[in-house]
């Protein structure tokens, strides 16, 4: 007898707005565009939606992000499930999880999970939207100010520190990290929604400027304006709906805690390790059963450490594992087939999730890969928060 | 004397209610850590409650100031006018086990290594001193 949640729910609707330097729409307006498209895609009537989960992106912190008020903007009335969620990049996977649990418990039938963000301002650089320097007080209070005085700015700094430790401990190289960036770009070339569609070579990767050494510009994700919405429904209803259902076969989370605490190996062992156990066990599957991966890739390094923590290779061997190009088109482990967050678009955990739904439906066009079991992950904070979904087109 | 605008400064932390002894210690050249009197765990004074046992009774102990570079990076992107790039950022782990964000001084950026032994050196300003680390 399998796990009762295995195949209990499915993703039945998907809406994706144009991505990138898209200006002139508020976060609510972007969210409404994505939700309208997801509802149309699912074939549901709007009044059949009885749950709404909301994840605002960085504008939830910096201002203007979507919040509980989105319910009224969308005109969703008499909801049976509603929340505003934020576990950073792990939230998208988590929204699908909480929606699935609620549906299985009879608390809702069709739950919209939506992410919208518009951190980019016309005429300003992408980097300025995440560094946080403009919001920094000249006299920060308490020991948290040690970060500011030392010149830590945004996630780039902390991910660089994590990556440098992996490189030092295991001999991981820039050629290996670059192989991840090159593979993802090769996928993005085939994705009409991707922001970066010009082919990239390893030489171009090496030539890209340092952001925070050891991270080159091409180790870092894009910044995007846009929105993505998915609809989660019970599996019994999903099979008769308009879009091909993508079943939720496994779910897990892992949150290792404060990186500054004594004894933490946060740099090289992440919440993926905890989430993997729960998700694989629920699905009754293991890493070898995964036919494609949609991994959260805020940085090339995030992909590398995630592969290790899910057991696709041993700890420390992520570099040699990816170096042969197996993640790219024609490789043995197709990963981030839409170009990911590095070359596709940066919608936090909705980037891997949206591509997993496209692939799970078999709608990937020239980039379609074998989709029996898709590992879809979300990672947030500085490797602090992790959410995992195992998805596939077959319920059993 | 001069009407030139002063060069922008790095953000200069100041004590909050729970970190006063840490910042006072810095002015006296002493790296002070918070110690949980219930379980003995050490921490930076970033919170009132012990993250191990949740007790909120604390004492203060002085660190040896010795540690190792846990990890480091070199900032090339300039996000704030108070910083000249490139500069290094690091997490140092003190021999007492406590970690803190800092900079490594007295060594070229390309000579910094993970695991390098370091010792505290104070970066002094008019009303605050910040713990930085140089090779031991
Ligand atoms: Zn304690």
Short mmCIF file of C-alpha atoms and ligand atoms in Angstrom, two decimals:
data_model
loop_
_atom_site.label_atom_id
_atom_site.label_comp_id
_atom_site.label_asym_id
_atom_site.label_seq_id
_atom_site.Cartn_x
_atom_site.Cartn_y
_atom_site.Cartn_z
CA UNK A 1 0.00 0.00 0.00
CA UNK A 2 1.52 3.28 -1.08
CA UNK A 3 1.52 6.55 0.77
CA UNK A 4 -2.01 8.06 0.89
CA UNK A 5 -0.77 11.39 -0.48
CA UNK A 6 0.98 9.81 -3.46
CA UNK A 7 -1.02 10.86 -6.48
CA UNK A 8 -3.79 12.37 -4.32
CA UNK A 9 -3.63 15.70 -6.12
CA UNK A 10 -2.54 17.12 -9.44
CA UNK A 11 -1.61 20.40 -11.02
CA UNK A 12 -4.46 21.23 -13.35
CA UNK A 13 -3.83 24.79 -14.42
CA UNK A 14 -0.83 26.92 -15.39
CA UNK A 15 -0.54 30.60 -16.22
CA UNK A 16 2.73 32.38 -17.09
CA UNK A 17 3.02 36.06 -17.98
CA UNK A 18 5.70 37.50 -20.24
CA UNK A 19 8.98 37.55 -18.29
CA UNK A 20 11.83 39.91 -17.64
CA UNK A 21 11.99 43.63 -18.23
CA UNK A 22 8.23 43.93 -18.41
CA UNK A 23 7.17 47.34 -17.13
CA UNK A 24 3.97 49.19 -16.46
CA UNK A 25 2.09 46.59 -14.43
CA UNK A 26 1.74 46.35 -10.66
CA UNK A 27 2.34 43.06 -8.86
CA UNK A 28 -1.43 42.64 -8.43
CA UNK A 29 -1.94 43.18 -12.16
CA UNK A 30 0.77 40.69 -13.10
CA UNK A 31 -0.76 38.17 -10.65
CA UNK A 32 -4.20 38.70 -12.17
CA UNK A 33 -2.83 38.06 -15.67
CA UNK A 34 -1.28 34.76 -14.53
CA UNK A 35 -4.35 33.65 -12.57
CA UNK A 36 -6.72 34.46 -15.46
CA UNK A 37 -4.54 32.35 -17.76
CA UNK A 38 -4.31 29.48 -15.24
CA UNK A 39 -8.08 29.38 -14.77
CA UNK A 40 -8.66 29.39 -18.53
CA UNK A 41 -6.04 26.68 -18.94
CA UNK A 42 -7.76 24.49 -16.33
CA UNK A 43 -11.23 24.88 -17.85
CA UNK A 44 -12.65 25.81 -14.44
CA UNK A 45 -15.03 28.69 -13.85
CA UNK A 46 -13.57 31.36 -11.60
CA UNK A 47 -16.21 30.66 -8.96
CA UNK A 48 -15.01 27.06 -8.71
CA UNK A 49 -11.73 28.29 -7.20
CA UNK A 50 -12.07 27.90 -3.43
CA UNK A 51 -8.47 28.32 -2.30
CA UNK A 52 -5.78 30.95 -2.81
CA UNK A 53 -2.15 30.83 -1.66
CA UNK A 54 -0.04 33.92 -2.28
CA UNK A 55 3.76 34.35 -2.47
CA UNK A 56 4.96 37.90 -3.14
CA UNK A 57 8.64 37.65 -4.13
CA UNK A 58 11.18 40.31 -3.15
CA UNK A 59 8.63 43.10 -3.54
CA UNK A 60 6.88 41.56 -0.53
CA UNK A 61 9.86 42.95 1.41
CA UNK A 62 10.78 46.03 -0.60
CA UNK A 63 7.23 47.25 -1.17
CA UNK A 64 4.40 46.88 -3.65
CA UNK A 65 4.28 43.08 -3.53
CA UNK A 66 1.14 40.98 -3.62
CA UNK A 67 -0.52 40.31 -0.28
CA UNK A 68 -3.83 39.19 1.14
CA UNK A 69 -5.49 42.05 -0.74
CA UNK A 70 -4.94 40.04 -3.93
CA UNK A 71 -8.05 38.02 -3.03
CA UNK A 72 -10.22 41.08 -3.53
CA UNK A 73 -8.34 42.22 -6.63
CA UNK A 74 -9.04 38.80 -8.14
CA UNK A 75 -12.65 38.92 -6.99
CA UNK A 76 -12.39 35.52 -5.36
CA UNK A 77 -15.23 35.25 -2.87
CA UNK A 78 -16.25 32.72 -0.24
CA UNK A 79 -12.85 31.02 -0.28
CA UNK A 80 -12.37 28.01 1.94
CA UNK A 81 -8.56 28.36 2.04
CA UNK A 82 -6.42 31.50 1.99
CA UNK A 83 -2.93 32.45 3.05
CA UNK A 84 0.04 34.67 2.28
CA UNK A 85 3.12 32.46 2.44
CA UNK A 86 6.81 33.13 2.44
CA UNK A 87 9.60 30.64 2.90
CA UNK A 88 11.54 32.41 0.15
CA UNK A 89 12.44 30.30 -2.89
CA UNK A 90 10.98 27.16 -1.35
CA UNK A 91 7.49 28.66 -1.23
CA UNK A 92 6.21 27.58 -4.64
CA UNK A 93 6.75 23.90 -3.85
CA UNK A 94 5.34 24.50 -0.39
CA UNK A 95 2.17 26.14 -1.74
CA UNK A 96 1.50 23.02 -3.80
CA UNK A 97 2.13 20.92 -0.69
CA UNK A 98 -0.23 22.84 1.59
CA UNK A 99 -2.82 22.98 -1.17
CA UNK A 100 -2.53 19.20 -1.62
CA UNK A 101 -2.88 18.54 2.10
CA UNK A 102 -5.91 20.81 2.32
CA UNK A 103 -7.56 19.19 -0.69
CA UNK A 104 -6.90 15.70 0.68
CA UNK A 105 -8.45 16.79 3.98
CA UNK A 106 -11.57 18.04 2.21
CA UNK A 107 -10.88 21.68 2.99
CA UNK A 108 -10.76 22.84 -0.64
CA UNK A 109 -11.27 21.57 -4.20
CA UNK A 110 -9.25 23.86 -6.46
CA UNK A 111 -6.46 25.98 -5.00
CA UNK A 112 -4.70 28.73 -6.94
CA UNK A 113 -1.04 29.18 -5.96
CA UNK A 114 0.39 32.41 -7.30
CA UNK A 115 3.74 34.19 -7.35
CA UNK A 116 4.18 37.70 -8.73
CA UNK A 117 7.11 40.07 -8.55
CA UNK A 118 8.26 43.26 -10.24
CA UNK A 119 11.58 44.29 -8.67
CA UNK A 120 12.97 45.66 -11.93
CA UNK A 121 12.62 49.38 -12.54
CA UNK A 122 12.91 50.84 -16.00
CA UNK A 123 16.40 52.30 -16.47
CA UNK A 124 17.94 50.60 -13.41
CA UNK A 125 20.24 47.57 -13.26
CA UNK A 126 19.03 44.13 -12.25
CA UNK A 127 21.61 43.86 -9.47
CA UNK A 128 20.36 46.95 -7.68
CA UNK A 129 17.04 45.27 -6.94
CA UNK A 130 18.50 42.59 -4.64
CA UNK A 131 21.62 44.19 -3.08
CA UNK A 132 19.66 46.14 -0.50
CA UNK A 133 22.21 48.95 -0.13
CA UNK A 134 19.61 51.64 -0.77
CA UNK A 135 17.63 50.43 2.25
CA UNK A 136 20.66 50.25 4.54
CA UNK A 137 20.79 52.57 7.56
CA UNK A 138 24.08 54.40 8.23
CA UNK A 139 23.99 53.16 11.84
CA UNK A 140 22.61 49.61 11.82
CA UNK A 141 21.61 48.35 15.25
CA UNK A 142 23.33 45.50 17.07
CA UNK A 143 25.56 42.68 15.86
CA UNK A 144 23.49 42.25 12.70
CA UNK A 145 25.36 45.40 11.67
CA UNK A 146 28.56 43.35 11.44
CA UNK A 147 27.29 42.11 8.07
CA UNK A 148 26.80 45.65 6.80
CA UNK A 149 30.14 46.88 8.05
CA UNK A 150 31.92 43.93 6.46
CA UNK A 151 30.15 44.68 3.16
CA UNK A 152 27.88 41.67 2.74
CA UNK A 153 25.23 42.65 0.19
CA UNK A 154 22.31 40.42 -0.67
CA UNK A 155 22.37 36.74 -1.49
CA UNK A 156 25.29 37.01 -3.94
CA UNK A 157 27.73 37.43 -1.07
CA UNK A 158 26.54 34.55 1.06
CA UNK A 159 26.21 32.09 -1.84
CA UNK A 160 29.75 32.99 -2.89
CA UNK A 161 30.95 32.06 0.58
CA UNK A 162 29.12 28.73 0.46
CA UNK A 163 30.55 28.00 -2.99
CA UNK A 164 34.10 28.93 -1.99
CA UNK A 165 34.02 26.42 0.85
CA UNK A 166 32.84 23.63 -1.49
CA UNK A 167 35.60 24.53 -3.95
CA UNK A 168 38.21 24.46 -1.18
CA UNK A 169 36.99 21.23 0.45
CA UNK A 170 36.33 19.22 -2.69
CA UNK A 171 38.37 20.85 -5.43
CA UNK A 172 35.29 21.99 -7.35
CA UNK A 173 36.33 24.13 -10.32
CA UNK A 174 34.97 26.96 -12.43
CA UNK A 175 34.95 24.66 -15.46
CA UNK A 176 32.51 22.45 -13.54
CA UNK A 177 30.29 25.30 -12.36
CA UNK A 178 30.43 26.70 -15.88
CA UNK A 179 29.21 23.38 -17.28
CA UNK A 180 25.95 23.97 -15.39
CA UNK A 181 25.54 27.48 -16.82
CA UNK A 182 26.34 26.31 -20.35
CA UNK A 183 23.89 23.36 -20.13
CA UNK A 184 21.07 25.59 -18.93
CA UNK A 185 21.69 28.15 -21.65
CA UNK A 186 21.54 25.40 -24.25
CA UNK A 187 18.06 24.53 -22.93
CA UNK A 188 17.00 28.20 -22.86
CA UNK A 189 17.79 28.51 -26.56
CA UNK A 190 14.81 26.15 -27.09
CA UNK A 191 12.43 27.99 -24.74
CA UNK A 192 10.50 30.88 -26.29
CA UNK A 193 9.73 32.23 -22.80
CA UNK A 194 13.40 32.40 -21.76
CA UNK A 195 15.09 35.76 -21.30
CA UNK A 196 18.58 34.62 -22.41
CA UNK A 197 18.42 32.72 -25.70
CA UNK A 198 21.82 33.40 -27.27
CA UNK A 199 24.06 30.31 -27.15
CA UNK A 200 26.80 30.43 -24.53
CA UNK A 201 30.20 28.73 -24.40
CA UNK A 202 32.41 27.86 -21.46
CA UNK A 203 34.78 30.58 -22.68
CA UNK A 204 31.98 33.14 -22.44
CA UNK A 205 31.24 31.90 -18.94
CA UNK A 206 34.86 32.38 -17.85
CA UNK A 207 34.99 35.81 -19.48
CA UNK A 208 31.91 37.10 -17.65
CA UNK A 209 32.80 39.56 -14.90
CA UNK A 210 33.11 38.67 -11.25
CA UNK A 211 30.17 39.59 -9.07
CA UNK A 212 31.48 38.09 -5.86
CA UNK A 213 34.44 35.81 -6.46
CA UNK A 214 34.07 32.80 -6.87
CA UNK A 215 30.78 33.73 -8.62
CA UNK A 216 30.90 35.11 -12.14
CA UNK A 217 27.95 37.03 -13.52
CA UNK A 218 26.98 33.87 -15.41
CA UNK A 219 26.86 31.88 -12.15
CA UNK A 220 24.00 34.11 -10.98
CA UNK A 221 20.29 34.01 -11.76
CA UNK A 222 18.40 36.64 -13.67
CA UNK A 223 16.02 39.12 -12.10
CA UNK A 224 12.56 39.16 -13.65
CA UNK A 225 9.27 40.95 -13.51
CA UNK A 226 6.35 38.62 -14.07
CA UNK A 227 3.95 36.19 -12.46
CA UNK A 228 3.17 32.48 -12.49
CA UNK A 229 0.05 30.76 -11.18
CA UNK A 230 -0.75 27.07 -10.87
CA UNK A 231 -3.97 25.38 -9.82
CA UNK A 232 -3.93 22.30 -7.60
CA UNK A 233 -6.97 19.98 -7.69
CA UNK A 234 -7.93 16.58 -6.32
CA UNK A 235 -6.76 13.73 -8.53
CA UNK A 236 -10.27 12.35 -9.05
CA UNK A 237 -11.38 15.66 -10.55
CA UNK A 238 -8.10 16.28 -12.34
CA UNK A 239 -8.46 13.31 -14.67
CA UNK A 240 -11.58 14.80 -16.28
CA UNK A 241 -10.33 18.37 -16.56
CA UNK A 242 -9.20 20.25 -19.64
CA UNK A 243 -5.43 20.16 -19.22
CA UNK A 244 -3.38 16.95 -18.90
CA UNK A 245 -2.99 16.45 -15.13
CA UNK A 246 0.47 16.48 -13.60
CA UNK A 247 0.21 14.37 -10.46
CA UNK A 248 1.92 15.15 -7.19
CA UNK A 249 3.70 11.91 -6.32
CA UNK A 250 5.95 13.06 -3.51
CA UNK A 251 6.43 16.08 -1.27
CA UNK A 252 9.06 17.07 1.27
CA UNK A 253 10.69 20.00 3.02
CA UNK A 254 13.99 20.61 4.79
CA UNK A 255 15.10 23.61 6.79
CA UNK A 256 18.51 23.24 8.42
CA UNK A 257 18.52 26.43 10.51
CA UNK A 258 20.93 29.22 11.38
CA UNK A 259 24.13 29.05 9.32
CA UNK A 260 26.04 30.89 12.05
CA UNK A 261 25.36 28.23 14.66
CA UNK A 262 28.30 26.14 15.81
CA UNK A 263 28.68 22.91 13.90
CA UNK A 264 26.48 23.82 10.93
CA UNK A 265 27.72 22.70 7.53
CA UNK A 266 25.20 24.96 5.79
CA UNK A 267 27.60 25.71 2.93
CA UNK A 268 27.81 22.16 1.66
CA UNK A 269 24.85 20.25 3.15
CA UNK A 270 21.46 21.79 2.59
CA UNK A 271 17.81 21.21 3.45
CA UNK A 272 17.57 19.18 0.25
CA UNK A 273 19.05 16.28 2.17
CA UNK A 274 16.16 16.31 4.66
CA UNK A 275 13.49 16.94 2.01
CA UNK A 276 14.78 14.16 -0.23
CA UNK A 277 14.05 11.47 2.33
CA UNK A 278 10.44 12.54 2.84
CA UNK A 279 9.68 13.12 -0.83
CA UNK A 280 11.32 9.97 -2.18
CA UNK A 281 9.71 7.87 0.55
CA UNK A 282 6.24 9.27 -0.20
CA UNK A 283 6.66 8.61 -3.90
CA UNK A 284 8.21 5.18 -3.37
CA UNK A 285 10.98 6.30 -5.74
CA UNK A 286 14.65 7.14 -5.56
CA UNK A 287 17.12 9.34 -7.43
CA UNK A 288 17.67 6.71 -10.13
CA UNK A 289 13.96 6.78 -10.99
CA UNK A 290 14.00 10.50 -11.83
CA UNK A 291 13.85 11.01 -15.58
CA UNK A 292 14.40 14.76 -15.45
CA UNK A 293 15.15 17.43 -12.87
CA UNK A 294 13.84 20.94 -12.39
CA UNK A 295 16.16 22.27 -9.69
CA UNK A 296 16.13 25.67 -8.07
CA UNK A 297 19.17 27.42 -9.52
CA UNK A 298 19.63 30.86 -8.02
CA UNK A 299 23.32 30.10 -8.66
CA UNK A 300 25.15 27.36 -10.55
CA UNK A 301 26.42 26.21 -7.17
CA UNK A 302 22.86 25.66 -5.90
CA UNK A 303 22.34 23.06 -8.64
CA UNK A 304 25.62 21.32 -7.81
CA UNK A 305 24.98 21.03 -4.08
CA UNK A 306 21.34 20.02 -4.65
CA UNK A 307 22.41 17.14 -6.91
CA UNK A 308 24.70 15.90 -4.14
CA UNK A 309 22.11 16.27 -1.39
CA UNK A 310 19.51 14.27 -3.36
CA UNK A 311 22.04 11.49 -3.83
CA UNK A 312 22.53 11.76 -7.59
CA UNK A 313 26.23 11.64 -6.73
CA UNK A 314 28.28 11.47 -3.53
CA UNK A 315 29.00 14.55 -1.41
CA UNK A 316 31.83 16.48 -2.98
CA UNK A 317 31.51 14.80 -6.38
CA UNK A 318 29.03 17.25 -7.87
CA UNK A 319 31.75 18.97 -9.89
CA UNK A 320 33.00 15.93 -11.82
CA UNK A 321 29.38 14.71 -12.03
CA UNK A 322 28.17 17.72 -14.04
CA UNK A 323 31.37 18.36 -16.00
CA UNK A 324 30.50 15.97 -18.86
CA UNK A 325 27.43 18.01 -19.79
CA UNK A 326 24.92 15.40 -18.63
CA UNK A 327 22.51 18.12 -17.49
CA UNK A 328 22.17 19.63 -20.95
CA UNK A 329 20.40 18.67 -24.18
CA UNK A 330 21.35 15.13 -25.16
CA UNK A 331 22.74 14.42 -21.68
CA UNK A 332 21.78 11.54 -19.42
CA UNK A 333 20.15 13.70 -16.73
CA UNK A 334 18.15 16.53 -18.35
CA UNK A 335 18.01 19.37 -15.84
CA UNK A 336 16.31 22.76 -15.96
CA UNK A 337 15.04 22.17 -19.45
CA UNK A 338 13.55 25.65 -19.75
CA UNK A 339 16.84 27.35 -18.97
CA UNK A 340 16.12 27.62 -15.26
CA UNK A 341 16.62 30.82 -13.32
CA UNK A 342 20.08 31.28 -14.81
CA UNK A 343 18.90 31.68 -18.41
CA UNK A 344 15.12 31.32 -18.42
CA UNK A 345 13.34 33.58 -15.94
CA UNK A 346 13.53 34.18 -12.20
CA UNK A 347 10.18 33.56 -10.59
CA UNK A 348 11.68 32.02 -7.43
CA UNK A 349 10.32 28.46 -7.01
CA UNK A 350 7.80 28.99 -9.79
CA UNK A 351 10.61 28.75 -12.35
CA UNK A 352 11.29 25.03 -11.77
CA UNK A 353 7.61 24.36 -11.05
CA UNK A 354 6.30 25.97 -14.24
CA UNK A 355 8.77 24.03 -16.39
CA UNK A 356 7.92 20.82 -14.49
CA UNK A 357 4.24 21.32 -15.37
CA UNK A 358 5.04 22.00 -19.04
CA UNK A 359 7.24 18.90 -19.18
CA UNK A 360 4.81 16.80 -17.13
CA UNK A 361 2.12 17.56 -19.69
CA UNK A 362 4.43 16.68 -22.56
CA UNK A 363 4.20 20.23 -23.90
CA UNK A 364 7.93 20.98 -23.99
CA UNK A 365 8.12 20.97 -27.78
CA UNK A 366 11.66 20.51 -29.05
CA UNK A 367 12.98 20.49 -25.48
CA UNK A 368 10.51 17.82 -24.23
CA UNK A 369 12.23 15.10 -22.21
CA UNK A 370 11.12 11.83 -20.69
CA UNK A 371 8.74 12.89 -17.93
CA UNK A 372 7.77 9.78 -15.92
CA UNK A 373 9.18 11.23 -12.70
CA UNK A 374 10.22 14.85 -12.38
CA UNK A 375 12.07 16.13 -9.33
CA UNK A 376 11.13 19.78 -8.80
CA UNK A 377 12.86 21.70 -6.02
CA UNK A 378 12.73 25.09 -4.37
CA UNK A 379 15.46 26.65 -2.27
CA UNK A 380 15.32 29.85 -0.30
CA UNK A 381 17.28 32.17 1.90
CA UNK A 382 20.94 31.27 1.94
CA UNK A 383 20.36 27.55 1.48
CA UNK A 384 18.04 27.87 4.53
CA UNK A 385 14.73 26.60 3.17
CA UNK A 386 14.00 23.73 0.83
CA UNK A 387 10.85 22.33 -0.73
CA UNK A 388 10.60 19.26 -2.94
CA UNK A 389 7.94 17.90 -5.27
CA UNK A 390 8.02 14.74 -7.34
CA UNK A 391 5.66 15.12 -10.28
CA UNK A 392 4.57 12.96 -13.17
CA UNK A 393 1.85 12.38 -15.77
CA UNK A 394 0.73 9.05 -14.31
CA UNK A 395 -1.10 8.70 -11.03
CA UNK A 396 0.27 5.24 -10.26
CA UNK B 1 38.47 74.26 6.72
CA UNK B 2 37.13 72.44 3.73
CA UNK B 3 33.78 72.35 2.04
CA UNK B 4 34.47 69.02 0.30
CA UNK B 5 31.87 66.36 0.95
CA UNK B 6 33.42 63.67 3.17
CA UNK B 7 33.88 60.26 1.56
CA UNK B 8 30.86 58.09 2.29
CA UNK B 9 31.46 55.73 5.17
CA UNK B 10 30.71 52.08 5.60
CA UNK B 11 27.57 51.58 7.69
CA UNK B 12 28.79 51.77 11.30
CA UNK B 13 26.96 49.43 13.65
CA UNK B 14 25.98 50.61 17.09
CA UNK B 15 24.87 48.73 20.19
CA UNK B 16 21.30 47.76 20.72
CA UNK B 17 19.91 46.80 24.11
CA UNK B 18 21.29 43.26 24.17
CA UNK B 19 24.66 43.89 22.51
CA UNK B 20 25.95 46.75 24.70
CA UNK B 21 28.66 44.62 26.38
CA UNK B 22 29.82 43.39 22.97
CA UNK B 23 30.27 46.92 21.64
CA UNK B 24 31.71 48.25 24.92
CA UNK B 25 34.14 45.30 24.85
CA UNK B 26 35.16 46.21 21.32
CA UNK B 27 36.14 49.72 22.41
CA UNK B 28 38.34 48.08 25.08
CA UNK B 29 39.82 45.62 22.57
CA UNK B 30 37.96 42.62 24.01
CA UNK B 31 35.81 40.30 21.89
CA UNK B 32 32.86 39.51 24.14
CA UNK B 33 30.49 36.60 23.62
CA UNK B 34 27.17 35.88 25.26
CA UNK B 35 27.09 32.70 27.31
CA UNK B 36 23.89 30.92 28.27
CA UNK B 37 24.03 30.39 32.02
CA UNK B 38 21.60 27.46 31.74
CA UNK B 39 23.40 25.28 29.19
CA UNK B 40 26.72 27.03 28.62
CA UNK B 41 26.26 27.59 24.88
CA UNK B 42 28.08 30.61 23.44
CA UNK B 43 26.68 33.00 20.85
CA UNK B 44 26.95 36.43 19.33
CA UNK B 45 24.57 38.74 21.19
CA UNK B 46 22.07 38.77 18.35
CA UNK B 47 19.15 37.54 20.49
CA UNK B 48 17.91 37.38 24.04
CA UNK B 49 17.17 33.65 24.04
CA UNK B 50 19.70 30.84 23.79
CA UNK B 51 19.24 29.06 20.46
CA UNK B 52 20.12 25.72 22.10
CA UNK B 53 17.90 25.67 25.20
CA UNK B 54 15.84 28.89 24.92
CA UNK B 55 16.90 30.13 28.34
CA UNK B 56 17.23 33.91 28.55
CA UNK B 57 19.72 34.23 31.41
CA UNK B 58 23.14 35.14 30.13
CA UNK B 59 26.64 35.99 31.21
CA UNK B 60 29.52 37.42 29.17
CA UNK B 61 32.83 35.77 28.41
CA UNK B 62 35.83 37.03 26.49
CA UNK B 63 36.86 35.14 23.37
CA UNK B 64 40.51 34.33 22.78
CA UNK B 65 40.08 36.19 19.50
CA UNK B 66 41.60 33.24 17.66
CA UNK B 67 39.81 31.39 14.90
CA UNK B 68 39.92 30.14 11.34
CA UNK B 69 38.49 31.36 8.05
CA UNK B 70 35.34 29.29 7.55
CA UNK B 71 34.68 30.67 4.06
CA UNK B 72 35.37 33.84 2.12
CA UNK B 73 34.61 35.70 -1.07
CA UNK B 74 35.90 38.71 -2.96
CA UNK B 75 33.36 41.42 -3.68
CA UNK B 76 33.74 42.92 -7.14
CA UNK B 77 30.28 44.38 -7.57
CA UNK B 78 30.00 47.69 -5.75
CA UNK B 79 26.64 48.03 -4.01
CA UNK B 80 27.40 50.83 -1.53
CA UNK B 81 29.49 53.99 -1.88
CA UNK B 82 31.36 53.29 1.38
CA UNK B 83 33.19 50.31 -0.14
CA UNK B 84 36.03 50.25 -2.66
CA UNK B 85 36.09 47.05 -4.71
CA UNK B 86 37.58 44.52 -4.74
CA UNK B 87 37.38 43.71 -1.04
CA UNK B 88 37.05 40.45 0.85
CA UNK B 89 34.20 39.21 3.05
CA UNK B 90 34.48 36.19 5.31
CA UNK B 91 32.90 34.09 7.98
CA UNK B 92 35.40 33.43 10.76
CA UNK B 93 34.83 30.63 13.24
CA UNK B 94 36.31 31.43 16.64
CA UNK B 95 37.98 28.63 18.55
CA UNK B 96 34.99 28.82 20.93
CA UNK B 97 32.80 27.75 17.97
CA UNK B 98 31.00 31.08 17.43
CA UNK B 99 30.96 32.42 13.86
CA UNK B 100 30.83 35.98 12.70
CA UNK B 101 30.77 37.94 9.43
CA UNK B 102 33.92 40.01 8.98
CA UNK B 103 36.82 40.98 6.73
CA UNK B 104 40.33 39.55 6.64
CA UNK B 105 42.99 42.26 6.94
CA UNK B 106 46.75 42.34 6.58
CA UNK B 107 46.83 39.87 3.69
CA UNK B 108 46.28 40.05 -0.06
CA UNK B 109 42.84 38.84 -1.16
CA UNK B 110 44.39 36.10 -3.29
CA UNK B 111 46.31 34.71 -0.30
CA UNK B 112 43.20 34.09 1.84
CA UNK B 113 42.37 30.41 2.29
CA UNK B 114 39.55 28.44 3.90
CA UNK B 115 40.89 27.08 7.18
CA UNK B 116 43.54 29.81 7.53
CA UNK B 117 44.25 30.56 11.23
CA UNK B 118 43.40 34.17 12.08
CA UNK B 119 43.34 36.44 15.11
CA UNK B 120 41.13 39.42 15.90
CA UNK B 121 42.24 42.95 15.05
CA UNK B 122 40.03 45.92 15.88
CA UNK B 123 38.85 48.38 13.26
CA UNK B 124 38.43 51.50 15.39
CA UNK B 125 36.10 54.43 14.82
CA UNK B 126 35.18 57.32 17.07
CA UNK B 127 32.47 55.50 19.01
CA UNK B 128 32.66 51.89 17.85
CA UNK B 129 35.29 49.22 17.14
CA UNK B 130 34.57 46.24 14.89
CA UNK B 131 36.27 42.84 15.02
CA UNK B 132 38.28 42.08 11.88
CA UNK B 133 40.83 39.28 11.54
CA UNK B 134 44.40 39.00 10.32
CA UNK B 135 46.47 35.87 9.70
CA UNK B 136 47.66 34.46 13.02
ZN1 LIG C 1 21.20 27.50 26.59
#
